[in-house]
Amino acid sequence: MSDKSSAEKTEKKRRRSPISSPKLKWVSTRLLDDVFTDEVSLFKPHFDVDYEAYLQRLWESNPDIYEILKNTDDLEKARDALYTYLEKAERSVFSLDNDLHILEKSTVRECIRVFRSIIGPINEFRTEFSALDSLWKLARNKRDELDSKISVGFVMEFINLFRGVIGKSNIYLENVQIKKGIPDFLKLKGRDASTVRTEILDDLGSSVQKYFKKYPSGLEDEVVSWRLQNRKKIIRYFKGSQEDWNDYKWHLKNVVKDAQPLVDLIELTNDQREAIEKARKNKIAFGITPYYLSLMDTRLSIGYDHAVRMQVIPPKEYVDKLSEHQADRKITFDFMGEHDTSPVDLITRRYPQIAILKPFNTCAQICVYCQRNWEIERVLEPKALASQKSVDAALEWLDEHKSVGDILVTGGDPMVMKDSQLERILANLSAKNHVYRIRIGTRTPVVLPMRFTDRLMDILTRYHEPPKREIAIVTHFEHSYEITPEAMEAVQKLRKAGMSVYNQQVYTVENSRRFETVKLRRDLKSIGVDPYYTFNMKGKEETSR
Ligand code: SF4
């Protein structure tokens, strides 16, 4: 029996026995199936989100937990009952007749640990949020008593956690042979063991390839040719030329600051248009470079560009939230606690050897989930450059703290500064003997790759003097679809000059489907970028669905 038909059977069985509640009925969404089953025949991402369907799947993912939550009339009793339930679940992992795959058992134990921690009172006290209270009210159908809106992302997290607790994470579903018990190859020796192992690995490998096809990169011929057409349209729209297109200043001059160019050039949903218009009215930073606009699919039905759009088109909830908090924005959205880690203006320090220097407070375009959206006022803000006096004071502070030798120059995006402004800072930092690494945090390889002119490369290479001091670029590709020939050219210039280029990925719903991030990491390596680290969202929900 193939894996697929086995999954279909399970699915049919599940549909035949829904949890008995008059409120719950089966509602199908393509995203659900895309995320939670091994269905890989859909080669494009789909994001038709149905909140009720997710909720239903949540309760179906672990009927025991649902019963506990639904039938307990007191929150503390529900907490006790869940602790008892989790203790039993953990003991069952160690019972003799438990034939779960050894890795699945490990997942069960980890999920139980995480779930215990989430519902622990100390966690609730520290985070000032009770996930248990939310789940309890949802299960008891008391949504009007919820303290805050519960997102689909929250529900999805718990679907996975609930499944994990009972050994149904499905992580090891790809191959029936390794789903349960000890894989056959461990019972064999020598060439026989290797042959059986190879068969299983071939199977897994071809499954990964199928997933990869869902996430094309911008290097693929078909995508390159669509984008060539997009580019021509955009150049015509802004009355430019191919020469202009290659000039980063032209892109900065024509940054899209309202919805109209998008309406004219690509298909937008009404929600997207309204959110942009509301952002404009409420002075919420918004901007897209013409180059980045060329990465968007002209028609919504193509759908590969979901991560690109969500990067810059603010969702309605985000605009509403920022509008509500105009007055206290600087505090409310300082998720990184930068107010409490800044010993002098423009410096943030959280580590013994590393400090952040922020001389420039705007960017070529605005990322929706930017962790600095509390201080970035608008795209290409003319007054974004800090005063010479405060830059000098920040640089002097570094002289007084010689243990700090790794400086991350960021902002905003320092590569949007003029060459001369950037060079002044690099020269000053390089004159400090204790500074051994200057990292420049910039999204320009992704949103403005033509920024890496010969002149800029001359400046960067002048101060890149290994082993005394290195200049490294820290950038932010979010999805394979952002990886283009132009981005590769920019990265290759840096690599050929001996500089490292690192990526920091933000882990969002847009890049977290099965193997989506794996694909990104592989594509990044192919153009010379080292996938460095992954940010978790820390309470920010701008790209939640
Ligand atoms: S480029 Fe960086 S600093 Fe600028 S908006 Fe995006 S995340 Fe924020």
PDB file of C-alpha atoms and ligand atoms in Angstrom, residues 311 362-373 376 410-413 441-444 447 476 504, ligand 1:
ATOM      1  CA  GLN A 311       7.041  40.950   3.469  1.00  0.00           C
ATOM      2  CA  THR A 362      15.267  54.110   7.416  1.00  0.00           C
ATOM      3  CA  CYS A 363      15.363  51.581   4.609  1.00  0.00           C
ATOM      4  CA  ALA A 364      14.838  51.181   0.882  1.00  0.00           C
ATOM      5  CA  GLN A 365      11.569  49.475   1.707  1.00  0.00           C
ATOM      6  CA  ILE A 366       9.733  48.560   4.868  1.00  0.00           C
ATOM      7  CA  CYS A 367       9.392  44.988   6.096  1.00  0.00           C
ATOM      8  CA  VAL A 368       6.089  44.389   7.776  1.00  0.00           C
ATOM      9  CA  TYR A 369       7.533  42.485  10.716  1.00  0.00           C
ATOM     10  CA  CYS A 370      10.559  44.699  11.271  1.00  0.00           C
ATOM     11  CA  GLN A 371      11.604  44.559  14.909  1.00  0.00           C
ATOM     12  CA  ARG A 372      12.470  48.249  14.649  1.00  0.00           C
ATOM     13  CA  ASN A 373       9.113  49.426  13.381  1.00  0.00           C
ATOM     14  CA  ILE A 376      11.389  53.716  11.700  1.00  0.00           C
ATOM     15  CA  THR A 410      22.454  48.386  11.193  1.00  0.00           C
ATOM     16  CA  GLY A 411      19.491  50.725  11.420  1.00  0.00           C
ATOM     17  CA  GLY A 412      17.439  50.993   9.310  1.00  0.00           C
ATOM     18  CA  ASP A 413      19.595  49.871   6.450  1.00  0.00           C
ATOM     19  CA  GLY A 441      23.075  44.458   8.423  1.00  0.00           C
ATOM     20  CA  THR A 442      21.388  45.148   5.119  1.00  0.00           C
ATOM     21  CA  ARG A 443      18.530  43.914   3.009  1.00  0.00           C
ATOM     22  CA  THR A 444      19.880  45.516  -0.145  1.00  0.00           C
ATOM     23  CA  VAL A 447      15.549  44.459  -2.339  1.00  0.00           C
ATOM     24  CA  HIS A 476      17.801  38.707   5.141  1.00  0.00           C
ATOM     25  CA  GLN A 504      19.175  35.707   9.036  1.00  0.00           C
TER      26      GLN A 504
HETATM   27  S1  SF4 B   1      15.354  46.168   6.126  1.00  0.00           S
HETATM   28 FE1  SF4 B   1      15.656  45.585   8.275  1.00  0.00          FE
HETATM   29  S2  SF4 B   1      15.494  47.498   9.412  1.00  0.00           S
HETATM   30 FE2  SF4 B   1      14.627  47.870   7.382  1.00  0.00          FE
HETATM   31  S3  SF4 B   1      12.436  47.527   7.588  1.00  0.00           S
HETATM   32 FE3  SF4 B   1      13.362  45.593   6.928  1.00  0.00          FE
HETATM   33  S4  SF4 B   1      13.792  44.460   8.819  1.00  0.00           S
HETATM   34 FE4  SF4 B   1      13.468  46.615   9.361  1.00  0.00          FE
END
